[in-house]
Amino acid sequence: MTVTFRFFSVSRDLAGCSTFQLDIGQAKTVEDALAKLYEEKPDLQKLEMASMFAVGLDYATKAQPIKDGDEISIIPPVQGG
Amino acid sequence: MSIRITDQPIVVPIYSSQEAIDGAVVDFLGVVRGTEIGEAITGIEYETFFEMAQHQLELLGKKYITQFGISGLDCIHRVGFVPIGEASLFVRVVAPHRKEAFDAMTGFIEELKQVVPIWKHPRIESANSL
């Protein structure tokens, strides 16, 4: 199963790219997918506690199920306004 | 309800009454200050996850219209580089009475700052003069 991670602001800086496609094997949840991501990009783990996560355009918990082709975004603390 | 994200300067729309019951219109402009964390800046670069920001602002606007007794909410958020003194955010709340309008305005902006995927990158003045 393949998903695409999207990065913004400081998460993009740590990832070194804006998007990253990854085969996550049998991962079933956002949390499983993140574990696979951290194997490839360990620096992103520094943001784990401060970040929110989205699947598509909606925020997701780490327990949220995922499917092949999903886009998972790492959303560092937002600063709009 | 109108929600818009743009890289163009914000032009405040003229108000024209939609409903005979509305007695309060509150407009807010968020303007880029000349300093950020004590340092002089020339402006702020606003980065966004455009599609998600639009979606989250629409969800938030609908929530305030259905739950907070207001009859209208318009929001324009500027992205890209915004020079100091120019507006990065415009919000208009329309309601039958001023209390609902002011309360909704405060709540909407507070929540916007927590959930809408937009990030600030201040441009420090001294960095530009090198």
mmCIF file of C-alpha atoms in Angstrom:
data_model
loop_
_atom_site.group_PDB
_atom_site.id
_atom_site.type_symbol
_atom_site.label_atom_id
_atom_site.label_comp_id
_atom_site.label_asym_id
_atom_site.label_seq_id
_atom_site.Cartn_x
_atom_site.Cartn_y
_atom_site.Cartn_z
ATOM 1 C CA MET A 1 0.000 0.000 0.000
ATOM 2 C CA THR A 2 1.341 3.415 -0.969
ATOM 3 C CA VAL A 3 0.529 6.793 0.567
ATOM 4 C CA THR A 4 1.819 10.288 -0.103
ATOM 5 C CA PHE A 5 2.981 12.423 2.788
ATOM 6 C CA ARG A 6 2.734 16.210 2.497
ATOM 7 C CA PHE A 7 4.889 18.600 4.499
ATOM 8 C CA PHE A 8 4.590 22.307 5.276
ATOM 9 C CA SER A 9 6.656 24.963 7.014
ATOM 10 C CA VAL A 10 8.946 23.355 9.596
ATOM 11 C CA SER A 11 7.830 19.827 8.672
ATOM 12 C CA ARG A 12 8.946 20.525 5.089
ATOM 13 C CA ASP A 13 12.288 21.826 6.388
ATOM 14 C CA LEU A 14 12.834 18.661 8.416
ATOM 15 C CA ALA A 15 11.677 16.359 5.630
ATOM 16 C CA GLY A 16 13.754 18.151 3.018
ATOM 17 C CA CYS A 17 10.881 17.938 0.529
ATOM 18 C CA SER A 18 7.223 18.921 0.107
ATOM 19 C CA THR A 19 5.847 15.493 -0.743
ATOM 20 C CA PHE A 20 7.102 11.980 -0.205
ATOM 21 C CA GLN A 21 5.561 8.811 -1.542
ATOM 22 C CA LEU A 22 6.109 5.716 0.558
ATOM 23 C CA ASP A 23 5.178 2.065 0.423
ATOM 24 C CA ILE A 24 3.884 1.444 3.928
ATOM 25 C CA GLY A 25 3.240 -2.279 3.540
ATOM 26 C CA GLN A 26 0.333 -3.446 5.661
ATOM 27 C CA ALA A 27 0.023 -0.283 7.773
ATOM 28 C CA LYS A 28 -3.584 0.228 8.783
ATOM 29 C CA THR A 29 -3.664 3.562 10.602
ATOM 30 C CA VAL A 30 -2.102 7.008 10.497
ATOM 31 C CA GLU A 31 0.090 5.960 13.408
ATOM 32 C CA ASP A 32 1.351 2.871 11.518
ATOM 33 C CA ALA A 33 2.116 5.030 8.481
ATOM 34 C CA LEU A 34 3.975 7.578 10.596
ATOM 35 C CA ALA A 35 6.143 4.812 12.059
ATOM 36 C CA LYS A 36 7.162 3.862 8.502
ATOM 37 C CA LEU A 37 7.786 7.510 7.654
ATOM 38 C CA TYR A 38 10.051 8.015 10.663
ATOM 39 C CA GLU A 39 12.209 5.098 9.519
ATOM 40 C CA GLU A 40 12.913 7.080 6.326
ATOM 41 C CA LYS A 41 12.919 10.596 7.797
ATOM 42 C CA PRO A 42 13.793 10.333 11.489
ATOM 43 C CA ASP A 43 14.115 14.111 12.005
ATOM 44 C CA LEU A 44 10.341 14.455 11.582
ATOM 45 C CA GLN A 45 9.818 12.603 14.841
ATOM 46 C CA LYS A 46 10.932 15.781 16.663
ATOM 47 C CA LEU A 47 7.617 17.328 15.570
ATOM 48 C CA GLU A 48 5.415 14.445 16.649
ATOM 49 C CA MET A 49 4.085 16.054 19.846
ATOM 50 C CA ALA A 50 3.500 19.495 18.347
ATOM 51 C CA SER A 51 1.957 18.444 15.048
ATOM 52 C CA MET A 52 -1.521 17.635 13.881
ATOM 53 C CA PHE A 53 -2.207 15.211 11.073
ATOM 54 C CA ALA A 54 -4.629 15.282 8.175
ATOM 55 C CA VAL A 55 -5.868 12.684 5.736
ATOM 56 C CA GLY A 56 -6.990 14.475 2.612
ATOM 57 C CA LEU A 57 -8.399 17.831 3.706
ATOM 58 C CA ASP A 58 -9.614 16.782 7.175
ATOM 59 C CA TYR A 59 -7.783 16.469 10.451
ATOM 60 C CA ALA A 60 -7.262 12.896 11.585
ATOM 61 C CA THR A 61 -6.361 11.143 14.798
ATOM 62 C CA LYS A 62 -3.441 8.779 14.780
ATOM 63 C CA ALA A 63 -5.919 5.901 15.125
ATOM 64 C CA GLN A 64 -7.708 6.797 11.896
ATOM 65 C CA PRO A 65 -7.682 3.994 9.309
ATOM 66 C CA ILE A 66 -5.980 4.730 5.999
ATOM 67 C CA LYS A 67 -6.232 3.264 2.533
ATOM 68 C CA ASP A 68 -4.058 2.953 -0.538
ATOM 69 C CA GLY A 69 -3.506 6.308 -2.236
ATOM 70 C CA ASP A 70 -4.290 8.475 0.782
ATOM 71 C CA GLU A 71 -2.506 11.778 1.281
ATOM 72 C CA ILE A 72 -1.306 12.248 4.844
ATOM 73 C CA SER A 73 -0.211 15.755 5.838
ATOM 74 C CA ILE A 74 2.058 16.647 8.722
ATOM 75 C CA ILE A 75 0.633 19.939 10.012
ATOM 76 C CA PRO A 76 2.996 21.816 12.343
ATOM 77 C CA PRO A 77 1.437 24.441 14.656
ATOM 78 C CA VAL A 78 -0.586 26.794 12.466
ATOM 79 C CA GLN A 79 -0.266 30.595 12.566
ATOM 80 C CA GLY A 80 -3.006 32.091 10.429
ATOM 81 C CA GLY A 81 -4.620 35.441 10.997
ATOM 82 C CA MET B 1 -21.192 32.954 3.533
ATOM 83 C CA SER B 2 -18.147 33.778 1.489
ATOM 84 C CA ILE B 3 -14.698 32.327 2.190
ATOM 85 C CA ARG B 4 -11.736 33.257 0.060
ATOM 86 C CA ILE B 5 -7.970 32.788 0.150
ATOM 87 C CA THR B 6 -6.071 35.101 -2.142
ATOM 88 C CA ASP B 7 -2.579 36.332 -2.903
ATOM 89 C CA GLN B 8 -3.946 39.754 -3.800
ATOM 90 C CA PRO B 9 -4.389 42.762 -1.456
ATOM 91 C CA ILE B 10 -7.623 42.615 0.506
ATOM 92 C CA VAL B 11 -10.318 45.036 -0.597
ATOM 93 C CA VAL B 12 -13.032 45.361 2.047
ATOM 94 C CA PRO B 13 -16.360 44.587 0.397
ATOM 95 C CA ILE B 14 -19.157 47.154 0.587
ATOM 96 C CA TYR B 15 -21.900 45.998 2.944
ATOM 97 C CA SER B 16 -25.425 45.711 1.699
ATOM 98 C CA SER B 17 -28.177 44.304 3.878
ATOM 99 C CA GLN B 18 -29.285 40.750 3.089
ATOM 100 C CA GLU B 19 -31.872 40.270 5.825
ATOM 101 C CA ALA B 20 -34.289 42.731 7.382
ATOM 102 C CA ILE B 21 -33.623 41.288 10.860
ATOM 103 C CA ASP B 22 -29.893 42.064 10.906
ATOM 104 C CA GLY B 23 -28.905 44.980 13.096
ATOM 105 C CA ALA B 24 -25.195 44.370 13.590
ATOM 106 C CA VAL B 25 -22.281 44.150 11.177
ATOM 107 C CA VAL B 26 -18.810 43.724 12.660
ATOM 108 C CA ASP B 27 -15.754 43.983 10.414
ATOM 109 C CA PHE B 28 -12.251 42.953 11.482
ATOM 110 C CA LEU B 29 -8.991 43.575 9.676
ATOM 111 C CA GLY B 30 -5.835 41.833 10.848
ATOM 112 C CA VAL B 31 -2.877 43.944 9.748
ATOM 113 C CA VAL B 32 0.821 43.003 9.592
ATOM 114 C CA ARG B 33 2.745 44.838 12.329
ATOM 115 C CA GLY B 34 6.194 46.334 11.850
ATOM 116 C CA THR B 35 7.840 44.007 14.343
ATOM 117 C CA GLU B 36 7.769 40.303 15.054
ATOM 118 C CA ILE B 37 9.195 39.037 18.362
ATOM 119 C CA GLY B 38 10.941 42.362 18.848
ATOM 120 C CA GLU B 39 12.601 42.493 15.442
ATOM 121 C CA ALA B 40 11.791 44.968 12.686
ATOM 122 C CA ILE B 41 10.312 43.242 9.663
ATOM 123 C CA THR B 42 9.349 44.263 6.143
ATOM 124 C CA GLY B 43 6.389 41.931 6.019
ATOM 125 C CA ILE B 44 5.261 38.344 6.436
ATOM 126 C CA GLU B 45 5.225 35.527 3.924
ATOM 127 C CA TYR B 46 2.109 33.458 4.550
ATOM 128 C CA GLU B 47 2.425 29.838 3.485
ATOM 129 C CA THR B 48 -0.703 27.742 3.103
ATOM 130 C CA PHE B 49 -2.018 24.300 2.307
ATOM 131 C CA PHE B 50 -4.530 26.032 0.064
ATOM 132 C CA GLU B 51 -7.201 23.367 -0.469
ATOM 133 C CA MET B 52 -7.252 22.343 3.179
ATOM 134 C CA ALA B 53 -7.256 25.946 4.429
ATOM 135 C CA GLN B 54 -10.242 26.753 2.211
ATOM 136 C CA HIS B 55 -12.034 23.611 3.417
ATOM 137 C CA GLN B 56 -11.302 24.244 7.098
ATOM 138 C CA LEU B 57 -12.397 27.899 6.860
ATOM 139 C CA GLU B 58 -15.660 26.802 5.224
ATOM 140 C CA LEU B 59 -16.267 24.221 7.982
ATOM 141 C CA LEU B 60 -15.584 26.859 10.610
ATOM 142 C CA GLY B 61 -17.820 29.443 8.955
ATOM 143 C CA LYS B 62 -20.706 26.959 8.688
ATOM 144 C CA LYS B 63 -20.254 26.007 12.340
ATOM 145 C CA TYR B 64 -20.543 29.623 13.473
ATOM 146 C CA ILE B 65 -23.563 30.306 11.268
ATOM 147 C CA THR B 66 -25.424 27.210 12.502
ATOM 148 C CA GLN B 67 -24.419 27.326 16.181
ATOM 149 C CA PHE B 68 -23.836 30.937 17.179
ATOM 150 C CA GLY B 69 -26.966 32.825 16.138
ATOM 151 C CA ILE B 70 -25.364 34.857 13.381
ATOM 152 C CA SER B 71 -26.771 35.218 9.895
ATOM 153 C CA GLY B 72 -23.668 35.830 7.862
ATOM 154 C CA LEU B 73 -19.900 35.391 7.911
ATOM 155 C CA ASP B 74 -17.399 36.396 5.248
ATOM 156 C CA CYS B 75 -13.667 35.807 5.450
ATOM 157 C CA ILE B 76 -10.741 36.696 3.208
ATOM 158 C CA HIS B 77 -7.262 35.447 4.149
ATOM 159 C CA ARG B 78 -4.345 36.778 2.158
ATOM 160 C CA VAL B 79 -1.355 34.506 1.513
ATOM 161 C CA GLY B 80 2.027 35.037 -0.076
ATOM 162 C CA PHE B 81 4.008 38.124 0.934
ATOM 163 C CA VAL B 82 2.055 40.752 2.862
ATOM 164 C CA PRO B 83 3.981 44.000 3.575
ATOM 165 C CA ILE B 84 3.697 45.709 6.954
ATOM 166 C CA GLY B 85 0.642 47.902 7.243
ATOM 167 C CA GLU B 86 -1.434 45.755 4.888
ATOM 168 C CA ALA B 87 -4.202 43.388 5.900
ATOM 169 C CA SER B 88 -3.672 39.648 5.997
ATOM 170 C CA LEU B 89 -7.166 38.869 7.265
ATOM 171 C CA PHE B 90 -10.653 40.260 6.839
ATOM 172 C CA VAL B 91 -13.678 38.882 8.660
ATOM 173 C CA ARG B 92 -17.225 40.230 8.574
ATOM 174 C CA VAL B 93 -19.925 38.904 10.876
ATOM 175 C CA VAL B 94 -23.568 39.840 10.425
ATOM 176 C CA ALA B 95 -26.104 39.158 13.183
ATOM 177 C CA PRO B 96 -29.411 40.418 14.509
ATOM 178 C CA HIS B 97 -27.670 41.991 17.547
ATOM 179 C CA ARG B 98 -24.151 43.174 18.371
ATOM 180 C CA LYS B 99 -23.438 40.694 21.194
ATOM 181 C CA GLU B 100 -23.797 37.663 18.911
ATOM 182 C CA ALA B 101 -21.742 39.447 16.262
ATOM 183 C CA PHE B 102 -18.825 40.360 18.561
ATOM 184 C CA ASP B 103 -18.830 36.965 20.303
ATOM 185 C CA ALA B 104 -18.841 35.099 17.007
ATOM 186 C CA MET B 105 -16.085 37.314 15.632
ATOM 187 C CA THR B 106 -13.803 36.607 18.599
ATOM 188 C CA GLY B 107 -14.528 32.878 18.593
ATOM 189 C CA PHE B 108 -14.118 32.483 14.844
ATOM 190 C CA ILE B 109 -10.710 34.174 14.796
ATOM 191 C CA GLU B 110 -9.494 32.214 17.832
ATOM 192 C CA GLU B 111 -10.441 28.933 16.163
ATOM 193 C CA LEU B 112 -9.037 30.024 12.813
ATOM 194 C CA LYS B 113 -5.675 30.472 14.500
ATOM 195 C CA GLN B 114 -5.836 26.897 15.799
ATOM 196 C CA VAL B 115 -7.037 24.896 12.805
ATOM 197 C CA VAL B 116 -6.505 26.634 9.477
ATOM 198 C CA PRO B 117 -3.254 25.426 7.879
ATOM 199 C CA ILE B 118 -1.473 28.723 7.288
ATOM 200 C CA TRP B 119 2.050 29.517 8.502
ATOM 201 C CA LYS B 120 3.870 32.810 8.956
ATOM 202 C CA HIS B 121 7.430 33.447 7.796
ATOM 203 C CA PRO B 122 8.415 36.992 8.865
ATOM 204 C CA ARG B 123 10.963 38.773 6.672
ATOM 205 C CA ILE B 124 13.464 40.407 8.961
ATOM 206 C CA GLU B 125 14.435 43.913 7.885
ATOM 207 C CA SER B 126 18.164 43.541 8.662
ATOM 208 C CA ALA B 127 18.336 40.403 6.496
ATOM 209 C CA ASN B 128 17.049 42.415 3.528
ATOM 210 C CA SER B 129 19.574 45.213 3.980
ATOM 211 C CA LEU B 130 22.622 42.940 3.784
#
